[in-house]
Coordinates of C-alpha atoms in Angstrom, one line a residue:
M1 CA 16.4 24.5 15.3
K2 CA 16.6 21.4 12.9
K3 CA 13.4 19.9 10.9
I4 CA 12.7 16.9 10.2
T5 CA 12.9 17.7 6.7
D6 CA 16.4 18.1 6.7
N7 CA 16.3 13.8 7.8
L8 CA 15.5 13.3 4.3
A9 CA 17.5 11.3 1.1
L10 CA 15.8 10.6 -1.7
L11 CA 14.9 6.6 -2.5
Y12 CA 12.6 7.2 -5.6
S13 CA 11.2 10.5 -7.5
A14 CA 7.9 11.7 -8.4
V15 CA 8.6 10.5 -12.2
E16 CA 10.2 7.0 -10.8
L17 CA 6.7 6.8 -8.9
R18 CA 5.2 7.4 -12.2
Q19 CA 6.3 5.5 -14.6
R20 CA 6.2 2.1 -12.0
V21 CA 2.7 2.5 -11.3
E22 CA 1.7 3.7 -14.8
E23 CA 4.0 0.0 -15.1
L24 CA 1.6 -1.8 -12.7
G25 CA -1.4 -0.1 -14.2
S26 CA -0.9 -1.7 -16.7
I27 CA 0.1 -5.3 -15.6
I28 CA -3.5 -5.1 -14.2
S29 CA -5.3 -3.8 -16.4
K30 CA -4.7 -7.3 -18.6
K31 CA -4.5 -9.8 -16.0
Y32 CA -7.9 -8.5 -14.8
E33 CA -9.4 -7.1 -18.6
N34 CA -13.5 -8.2 -17.5
K35 CA -13.3 -8.9 -14.7
D36 CA -14.7 -6.1 -12.7
P37 CA -12.2 -6.1 -10.1
I38 CA -12.8 -4.2 -6.6
F39 CA -9.7 -2.2 -5.5
I40 CA -10.3 -1.6 -1.7
D41 CA -7.4 1.0 -0.6
V42 CA -6.0 -0.1 3.4
L43 CA -5.4 3.7 4.4
N44 CA -4.5 6.0 4.8
G45 CA -1.4 5.4 3.8
S46 CA -1.9 4.2 0.4
F47 CA -4.3 7.0 -0.9
I48 CA -1.8 8.4 -3.0
F49 CA -0.4 5.3 -4.8
M50 CA -3.9 3.9 -4.9
A51 CA -5.6 7.2 -6.7
D52 CA -2.6 6.5 -8.9
L53 CA -2.6 3.8 -9.6
L54 CA -6.7 4.0 -10.7
R55 CA -6.0 6.1 -12.9
S56 CA -3.5 4.2 -14.4
I57 CA -5.8 1.5 -15.1
S58 CA -7.9 1.0 -18.1
I59 CA -10.3 -1.2 -16.5
E60 CA -14.1 -1.4 -15.7
C61 CA -13.6 -1.4 -11.3
E62 CA -14.4 -0.3 -8.3
M63 CA -13.2 1.3 -4.9
D64 CA -13.6 0.8 -1.5
F65 CA -11.4 1.2 1.9
I66 CA -10.3 -0.4 4.7
K67 CA -8.6 1.2 7.9
V68 CA -6.2 -0.3 9.9
R69 CA -3.5 0.6 12.5
S70 CA -0.8 -1.1 13.4
Y71 CA 2.4 1.1 13.7
S72 CA 3.7 4.7 16.5
G73 CA 5.9 6.6 15.4
Q74 CA 8.8 4.7 13.4
K75 CA 8.0 1.0 15.1
S76 CA 5.4 -1.5 14.5
S77 CA 2.9 -1.7 17.6
G78 CA 2.3 -5.6 17.7
T79 CA -1.4 -5.4 17.2
I80 CA -3.9 -4.6 14.2
Q81 CA -6.9 -2.1 14.8
L82 CA -9.7 -2.2 12.3
L83 CA -11.0 1.5 12.2
K84 CA -13.1 1.2 9.4
D85 CA -14.2 -1.7 7.9
V86 CA -15.5 -2.3 3.8
S87 CA -18.3 -1.4 2.5
A88 CA -18.8 -3.4 -0.5
D89 CA -20.4 -7.0 -0.5
V90 CA -17.3 -8.8 -1.5
K91 CA -18.6 -12.6 -1.9
D92 CA -17.9 -13.2 -5.1
R93 CA -15.6 -10.6 -6.2
N94 CA -11.9 -10.2 -7.4
I95 CA -10.0 -8.4 -4.6
I96 CA -6.7 -6.2 -5.1
L97 CA -5.5 -4.6 -1.9
V98 CA -3.5 -1.9 -2.5
E99 CA -0.7 -1.6 0.3
D100 CA 1.6 1.3 0.9
I101 CA 4.2 -0.3 1.9
V102 CA 4.6 -4.2 3.4
D103 CA 7.3 -4.7 5.7
T104 CA 6.7 -7.6 8.4
G105 CA 3.3 -9.0 7.2
L106 CA 1.8 -8.1 10.1
T107 CA -0.9 -5.9 8.5
I108 CA -1.2 -7.4 5.3
K109 CA -1.7 -11.0 7.1
F110 CA -4.6 -9.6 9.0
L111 CA -6.5 -7.7 6.0
R112 CA -6.4 -10.5 4.1
K113 CA -7.7 -12.8 6.5
R114 CA -10.7 -10.8 7.6
L115 CA -11.1 -10.3 3.9
F116 CA -10.9 -14.3 2.7
G117 CA -13.6 -14.1 5.5
S118 CA -16.4 -13.0 3.4
S119 CA -15.8 -15.0 0.4
P120 CA -14.9 -13.8 -2.2
K121 CA -13.4 -15.3 -5.9
S122 CA -10.0 -13.5 -5.5
I123 CA -7.1 -11.2 -3.8
A124 CA -4.5 -9.5 -4.9
V125 CA -2.1 -7.4 -2.9
A126 CA -0.4 -4.6 -4.9
T127 CA 2.1 -2.8 -2.2
L128 CA 3.9 -0.2 -3.9
L129 CA 7.1 -1.0 -1.8
Y130 CA 8.0 -4.5 -0.2
K131 CA 10.5 -5.7 2.4
P132 CA 11.7 -8.8 1.5
S133 CA 14.4 -8.8 4.5
V134 CA 11.6 -8.2 7.5
A135 CA 8.2 -9.6 6.0
K136 CA 7.1 -12.8 7.2
I137 CA 4.0 -14.1 5.3
D138 CA 3.1 -17.5 3.6
F139 CA 2.3 -16.0 0.5
D140 CA 3.4 -14.1 -3.0
I141 CA 2.5 -10.4 -3.5
D142 CA 0.9 -10.6 -7.1
Y143 CA 2.1 -6.7 -7.3
I144 CA 4.9 -4.3 -5.8
G145 CA 6.3 -1.5 -6.8
F146 CA 9.5 -1.9 -5.6
E147 CA 10.9 -3.8 -3.5
I148 CA 13.1 -1.6 -1.0
P149 CA 15.9 -2.4 2.1
Q150 CA 15.0 -2.2 5.2
E151 CA 14.4 1.4 6.4
Y152 CA 11.9 4.3 7.5
V153 CA 10.2 5.5 4.5
V154 CA 8.1 8.8 3.9
G155 CA 6.3 11.0 1.5
Y156 CA 4.0 10.1 -1.1
G157 CA 1.1 9.1 0.7
L158 CA 3.9 7.4 3.6
D159 CA 3.9 9.4 6.9
Y160 CA 6.0 10.1 10.2
E161 CA 4.2 10.7 12.7
Q162 CA 1.2 11.2 10.2
K163 CA 3.6 14.2 8.8
L164 CA 5.4 14.8 5.3
R165 CA 2.4 12.3 3.4
H166 CA 2.7 14.8 1.0
L167 CA 5.9 14.8 -0.2
D168 CA 5.3 13.6 -4.3
S169 CA 8.6 11.4 -3.9
L170 CA 9.5 8.8 -2.0
Y171 CA 12.8 9.4 0.9
C172 CA 14.9 7.8 3.6
I173 CA 14.2 9.4 7.3
K174 CA 16.6 9.2 9.4
V175 CA 14.3 10.0 12.6
N176 CA 16.1 9.8 16.3

């Protein structure tokens, strides 16, 4: 019987991921020095990226979590379900929304609109992965780890049917 891990092709190694996340942490630290940002992690996929990013910054900050669902298997459902909202008061705060991947842009557009409704000072988006060929957004992504082609990616927090998040590298997956 063929295992799902037989269908993986390395995209970025653990070393490449660590180096890029550290670069992003340095950039964000310089931009937000003395601004006390709040990092809001989009669960579940970005939890490893968020943890590594927070360990790589050198500024005072807070963190919170929001959870949405928009995928079933490899396909976007086309709708967003809010499963857990932020618990912090974000009014007049600098928010850094941390996402694992921006592909169609549906989720990030939903989250930005929702958070802007709470009157923050600013909202920036940090994403580990960005698929510019399919993104349909009318704003810039502030911090991008890697631009990738239209491939399904797993590992480093990203999953296929809730599995493979534990892998320390990122892989393209081919599932039939």
